[in-house]
Amino acid sequence: MGGAEQQARDTVIVGYTVYAPAGSDWRTTDQVRIRGEVCEITGEPGDWGRSPFTGTRGPMQFAADRVTG
């Protein structure tokens, strides 16, 4: 594909918020498959910690983006 053809393409970014099972080990350098598409983890994955009422661990949360174009 030539440079002129690439310039005419639009860039589309699809963003997701992912809630993974407690204890998951995700890093900003990882990729994740969402709905069959490979996405890049963006930002720092966060841990919801433990519930003060039940003591159970909450999910891991992170953002992931798929960029096309």
XYZ file of C-alpha atoms in Angstrom:
69
model
C 0.000 0.000 0.000
C 1.466 3.351 -0.986
C 1.799 6.429 1.222
C -1.011 8.313 -0.564
C -3.429 5.458 0.098
C -2.528 5.305 3.793
C -3.088 9.048 4.252
C -6.709 8.688 3.111
C -7.524 6.146 5.855
C -9.213 7.194 9.069
C -7.806 6.085 12.402
C -10.396 4.517 14.690
C -9.731 3.832 18.371
C -12.122 1.540 20.223
C -11.732 1.654 23.990
C -12.821 -0.918 26.557
C -12.942 -1.040 30.339
C -12.114 -4.576 31.423
C -12.986 -6.205 34.750
C -10.845 -9.325 35.169
C -11.093 -11.948 37.923
C -9.521 -11.151 41.285
C -5.852 -12.069 41.438
C -5.289 -11.672 37.683
C -1.812 -10.496 36.747
C -2.088 -7.903 33.960
C 0.605 -5.381 33.010
C 0.629 -2.307 30.780
C 2.894 -4.172 28.334
C 0.353 -6.995 27.827
C -2.126 -7.530 25.028
C -5.593 -8.959 25.600
C -8.114 -10.482 23.194
C -11.555 -8.822 23.437
C -14.392 -10.057 21.222
C -11.839 -11.756 18.969
C -9.693 -8.625 18.499
C -6.216 -8.086 19.951
C -6.089 -4.949 22.115
C -3.314 -3.123 23.958
C -3.657 -2.473 27.681
C -3.485 1.261 28.318
C -2.797 2.763 31.712
C -1.997 0.927 34.912
C -4.230 -2.037 35.868
C -5.871 -1.457 39.241
C -6.950 -3.780 42.028
C -10.225 -3.063 43.822
C -8.788 -4.524 47.036
C -10.809 -6.430 49.626
C -14.358 -5.761 50.735
C -14.452 -4.508 54.333
C -17.718 -6.417 54.804
C -16.943 -9.834 53.337
C -13.145 -9.890 52.983
C -13.398 -11.098 49.385
C -11.164 -9.579 46.739
C -12.663 -7.403 44.044
C -11.852 -7.571 40.336
C -8.843 -6.199 38.501
C -9.753 -3.257 36.272
C -7.900 -1.902 33.263
C -8.459 -0.006 30.037
C -7.664 -1.536 26.651
C -7.704 0.025 23.178
C -7.907 -1.369 19.665
C -6.518 0.934 16.989
C -7.291 0.471 13.303
C -6.377 2.537 10.294
